[in-house]
XYZ file of C-alpha atoms in Angstrom:
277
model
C 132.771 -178.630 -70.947
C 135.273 -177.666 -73.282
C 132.777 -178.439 -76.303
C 130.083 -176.320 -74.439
C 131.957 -173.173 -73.891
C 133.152 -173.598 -77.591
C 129.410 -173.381 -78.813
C 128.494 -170.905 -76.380
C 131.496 -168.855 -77.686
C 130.459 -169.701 -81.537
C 127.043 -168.350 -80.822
C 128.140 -164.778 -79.405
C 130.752 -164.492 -82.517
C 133.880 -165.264 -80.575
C 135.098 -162.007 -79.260
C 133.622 -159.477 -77.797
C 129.372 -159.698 -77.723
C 130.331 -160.490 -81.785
C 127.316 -159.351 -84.385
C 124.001 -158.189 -84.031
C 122.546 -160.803 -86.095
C 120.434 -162.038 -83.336
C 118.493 -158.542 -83.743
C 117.610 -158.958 -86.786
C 118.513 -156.285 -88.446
C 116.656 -152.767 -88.513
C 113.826 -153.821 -90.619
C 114.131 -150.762 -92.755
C 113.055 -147.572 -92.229
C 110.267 -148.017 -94.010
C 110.796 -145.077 -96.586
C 110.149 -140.904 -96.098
C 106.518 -141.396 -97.684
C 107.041 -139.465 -100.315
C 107.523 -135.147 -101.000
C 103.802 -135.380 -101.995
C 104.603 -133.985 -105.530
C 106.434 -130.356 -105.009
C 105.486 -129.560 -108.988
C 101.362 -129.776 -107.584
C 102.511 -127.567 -104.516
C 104.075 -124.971 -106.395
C 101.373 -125.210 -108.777
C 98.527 -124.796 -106.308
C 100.776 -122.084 -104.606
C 100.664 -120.288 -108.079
C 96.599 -120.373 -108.006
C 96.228 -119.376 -104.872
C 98.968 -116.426 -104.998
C 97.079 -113.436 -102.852
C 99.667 -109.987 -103.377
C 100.164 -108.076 -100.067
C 101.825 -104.954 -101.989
C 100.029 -102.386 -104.070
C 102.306 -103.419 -106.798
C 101.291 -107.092 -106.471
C 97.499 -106.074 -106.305
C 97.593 -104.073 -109.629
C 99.732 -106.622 -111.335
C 96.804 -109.545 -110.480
C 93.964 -107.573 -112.156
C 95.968 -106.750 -115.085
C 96.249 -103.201 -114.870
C 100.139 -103.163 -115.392
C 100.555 -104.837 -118.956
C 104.197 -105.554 -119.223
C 107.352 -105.708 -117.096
C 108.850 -102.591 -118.530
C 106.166 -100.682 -116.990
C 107.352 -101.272 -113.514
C 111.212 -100.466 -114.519
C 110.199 -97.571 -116.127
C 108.872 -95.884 -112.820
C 111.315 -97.879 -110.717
C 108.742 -99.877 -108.558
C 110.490 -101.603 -105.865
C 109.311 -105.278 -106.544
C 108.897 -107.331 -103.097
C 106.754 -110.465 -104.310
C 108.387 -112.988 -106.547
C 104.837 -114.079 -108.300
C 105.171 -110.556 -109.849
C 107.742 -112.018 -112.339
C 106.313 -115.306 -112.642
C 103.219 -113.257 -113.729
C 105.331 -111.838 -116.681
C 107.974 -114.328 -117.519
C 106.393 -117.888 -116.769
C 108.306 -120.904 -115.763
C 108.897 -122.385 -119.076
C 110.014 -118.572 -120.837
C 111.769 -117.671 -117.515
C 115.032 -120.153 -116.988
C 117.053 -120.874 -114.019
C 120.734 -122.041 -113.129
C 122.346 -123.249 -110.536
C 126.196 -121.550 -110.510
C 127.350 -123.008 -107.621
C 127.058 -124.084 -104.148
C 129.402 -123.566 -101.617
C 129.727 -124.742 -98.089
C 130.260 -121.833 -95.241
C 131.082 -122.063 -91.634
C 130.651 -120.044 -88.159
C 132.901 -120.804 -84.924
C 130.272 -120.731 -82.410
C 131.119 -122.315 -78.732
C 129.608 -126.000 -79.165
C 131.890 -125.713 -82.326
C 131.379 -124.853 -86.101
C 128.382 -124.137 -87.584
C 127.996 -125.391 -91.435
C 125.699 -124.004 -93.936
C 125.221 -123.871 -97.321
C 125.677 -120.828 -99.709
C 123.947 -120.904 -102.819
C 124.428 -118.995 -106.199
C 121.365 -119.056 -109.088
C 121.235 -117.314 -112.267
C 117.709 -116.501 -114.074
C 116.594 -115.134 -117.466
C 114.601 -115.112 -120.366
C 117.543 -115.147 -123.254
C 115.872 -111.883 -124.047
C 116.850 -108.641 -121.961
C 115.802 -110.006 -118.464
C 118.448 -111.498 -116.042
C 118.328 -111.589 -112.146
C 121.446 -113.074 -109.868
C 120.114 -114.355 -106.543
C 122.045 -115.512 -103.795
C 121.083 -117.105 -100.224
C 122.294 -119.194 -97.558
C 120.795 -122.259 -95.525
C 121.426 -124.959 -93.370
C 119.525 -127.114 -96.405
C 121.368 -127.545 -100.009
C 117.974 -127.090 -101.238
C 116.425 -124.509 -99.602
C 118.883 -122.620 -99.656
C 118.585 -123.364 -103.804
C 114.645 -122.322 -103.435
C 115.390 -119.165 -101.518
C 118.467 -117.830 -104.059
C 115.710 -118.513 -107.274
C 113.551 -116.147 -105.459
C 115.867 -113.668 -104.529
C 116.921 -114.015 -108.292
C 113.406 -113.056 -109.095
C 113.233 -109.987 -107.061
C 116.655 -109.209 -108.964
C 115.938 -109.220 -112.363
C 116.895 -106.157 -114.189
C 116.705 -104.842 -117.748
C 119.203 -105.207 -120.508
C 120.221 -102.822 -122.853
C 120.970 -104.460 -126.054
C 122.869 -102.449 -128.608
C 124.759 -102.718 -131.995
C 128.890 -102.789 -133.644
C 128.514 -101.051 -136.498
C 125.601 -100.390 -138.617
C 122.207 -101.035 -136.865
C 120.963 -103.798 -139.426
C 119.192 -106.350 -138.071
C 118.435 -107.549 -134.537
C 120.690 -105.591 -131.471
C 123.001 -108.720 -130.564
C 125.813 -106.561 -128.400
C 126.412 -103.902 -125.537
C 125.669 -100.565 -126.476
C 128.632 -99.349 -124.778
C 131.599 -100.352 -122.462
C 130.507 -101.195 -119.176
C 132.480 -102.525 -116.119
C 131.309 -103.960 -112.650
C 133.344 -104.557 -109.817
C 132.828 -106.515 -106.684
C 135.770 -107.491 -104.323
C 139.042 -107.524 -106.320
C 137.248 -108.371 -109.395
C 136.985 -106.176 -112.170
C 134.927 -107.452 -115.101
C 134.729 -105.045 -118.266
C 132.411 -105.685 -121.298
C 133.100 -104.314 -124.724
C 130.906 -104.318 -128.076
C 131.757 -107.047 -130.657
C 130.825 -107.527 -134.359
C 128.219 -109.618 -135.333
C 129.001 -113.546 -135.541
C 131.842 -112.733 -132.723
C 129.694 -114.794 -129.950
C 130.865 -114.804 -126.310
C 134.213 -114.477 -125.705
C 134.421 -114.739 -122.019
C 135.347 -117.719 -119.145
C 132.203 -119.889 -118.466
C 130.721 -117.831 -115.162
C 130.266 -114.495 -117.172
C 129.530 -116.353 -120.180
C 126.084 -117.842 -118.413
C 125.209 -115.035 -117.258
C 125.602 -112.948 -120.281
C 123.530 -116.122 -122.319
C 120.615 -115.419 -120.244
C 120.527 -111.667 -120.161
C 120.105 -112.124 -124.185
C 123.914 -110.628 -125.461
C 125.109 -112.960 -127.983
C 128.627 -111.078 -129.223
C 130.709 -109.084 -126.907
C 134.705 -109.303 -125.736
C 135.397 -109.474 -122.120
C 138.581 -108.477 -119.921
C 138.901 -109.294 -116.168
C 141.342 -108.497 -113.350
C 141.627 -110.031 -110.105
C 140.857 -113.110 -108.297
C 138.186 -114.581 -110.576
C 138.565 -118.004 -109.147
C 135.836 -116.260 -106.418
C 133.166 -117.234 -108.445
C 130.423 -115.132 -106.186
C 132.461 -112.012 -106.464
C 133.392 -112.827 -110.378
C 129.371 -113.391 -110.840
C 128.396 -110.192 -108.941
C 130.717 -108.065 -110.808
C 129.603 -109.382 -114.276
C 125.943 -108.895 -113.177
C 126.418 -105.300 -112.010
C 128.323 -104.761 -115.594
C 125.174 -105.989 -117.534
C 122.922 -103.790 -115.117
C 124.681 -100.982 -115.623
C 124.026 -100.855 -119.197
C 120.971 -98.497 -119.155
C 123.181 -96.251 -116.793
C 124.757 -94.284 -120.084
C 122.150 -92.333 -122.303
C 123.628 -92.599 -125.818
C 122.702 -89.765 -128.112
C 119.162 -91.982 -129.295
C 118.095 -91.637 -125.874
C 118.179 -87.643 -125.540
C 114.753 -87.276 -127.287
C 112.539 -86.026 -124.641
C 109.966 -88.466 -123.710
C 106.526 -87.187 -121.894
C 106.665 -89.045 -118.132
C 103.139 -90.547 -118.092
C 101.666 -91.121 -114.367
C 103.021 -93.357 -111.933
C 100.896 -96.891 -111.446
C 100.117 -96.436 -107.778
C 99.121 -92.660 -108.892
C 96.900 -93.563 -112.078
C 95.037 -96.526 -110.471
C 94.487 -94.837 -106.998
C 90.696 -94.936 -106.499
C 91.161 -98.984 -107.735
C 93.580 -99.304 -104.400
C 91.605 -97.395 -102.250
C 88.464 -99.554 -103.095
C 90.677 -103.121 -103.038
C 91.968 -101.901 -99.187
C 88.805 -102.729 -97.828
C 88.575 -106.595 -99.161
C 88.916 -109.119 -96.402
C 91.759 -110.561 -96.114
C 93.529 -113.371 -94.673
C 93.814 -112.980 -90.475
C 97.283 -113.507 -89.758
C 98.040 -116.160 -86.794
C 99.783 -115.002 -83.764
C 101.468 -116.751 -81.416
């Protein structure tokens, strides 16, 4: 009896209903299948880009030739495949600065998402700071690198000194500000390089500046505020005219003015019906 009960006992594990060995196990879950390749999907998305803006629709047929065009009239840009179109993927570079978790009190409790900080530029007068914020680490990564996009502004590039050879600092000094964060960018001499903490120093490597001194004030362990501030310095660098820019230049005619009969005849293409719910 004793001997039975012991066995009995043995097989259950002893105490309690013991382990789930008798299950089996899971099995495995037999794997997520795959992404299906999200290079090929971006890829295809590329090919198949259709622009709902004006901007977008002269920018496809090549009747807007370069970038500078569009800052020069200050066109509000509202698709991200406009920049693509000028800066590809492998010209046009992308960072991650960092990703930070944020939370809501709600009444079921608190709500977590994820905030996300990206950087983007060309090394060569073109940066753009995007930031977004998603229950997903990554798309809330996808969705700042397109709000980065939309960002991008010009950079003013200027010289210390003579003007021999390539511009390589700020024309003038510039400060941005965001929060308590003050972040003020003064010309160097050539060969300086970037003397700056590592978030402004990114930032300033992709808008193209290689020598320059920086000073900041406040709390610049808030990396988004210490990012925003150094990206509204760079931005506001074609804010000062500088005595070579008082030479009057003749204003030529606004895109959506000069190509106006092309618009008018692309409105009437079919397009792609929208589903409704």
């Amino acid at each position: 009896m004793a001997d039975s009960e012991t066995q009995t006992r043995g097989s259950r594990g002893g105490f309690g209903r013991g382990g789930r060995g008798d299950r089996g196990g899971r099995g495995g879950r037999g794997g997520r299948g795959g992404r299906g390749g999200p290079r090929g999907g971006r890829d295809k998305e590329e090919a198949a880009w259709v622009p709902v803006t004006k901007l977008g629709r002269l920018v496809r047929d090549g009747k807007i030739k370069a970038l500078e065009e569009i800052f020069l009239f200050s066109l509000p840009v509202k698709e991200a495949q406009i920049i693509d179109f000028f800066l590809p993927a492998p010209k046009l570079k992308d960072e991650v600065m960092k990703i930070m978790p944020v939370q809501k009190q709600t009444r079921a409790g608190q709500r977590t998402r994820f905030k996300a900080f990206v950087v983007v530029g060309d090394h060569d007068g073109h940066v753009g700071l995007g930031v977004k914020c998603s229950k997903e680490v990554a798309t809330a990564i996808r969705g700042a690198i397109n709000n980065a996009k939309l960002s991008v502004v010009p950079v003013r590039r200027g010289y210390w000194g003579n003007k021999i050879g390539d511009p390589h600092t700020v024309p003038t000094k510039v400060t941005g500000k965001c929060g308590s964060v003050r972040v003020r960018l003064v010309p160097a001499p050539r060969g300086t390089g970037i003397v700056a903490a590592k978030t402004p120093k990114k930032l300033l490597q992709f808008a193209g500046i290689d020598d320059v001194y920086t000073q900041t004030k406040g709390s610049t362990k808030t990396l988004g505020n210490f990012v925003k501030a150094t990206f509204q310095a760079i931005s506001l660098t074609y804010a000062y005219l500088s005595p070579d820019l008082w030479k009057t230049i003749p204003l030529k005619a606004a895109p959506n003015q000069k190509f106006s009969e092309f618009l008018a005849q692309s409105k009437g293409e079919k397009r792609v019906p929208r589903i409704t719910a």
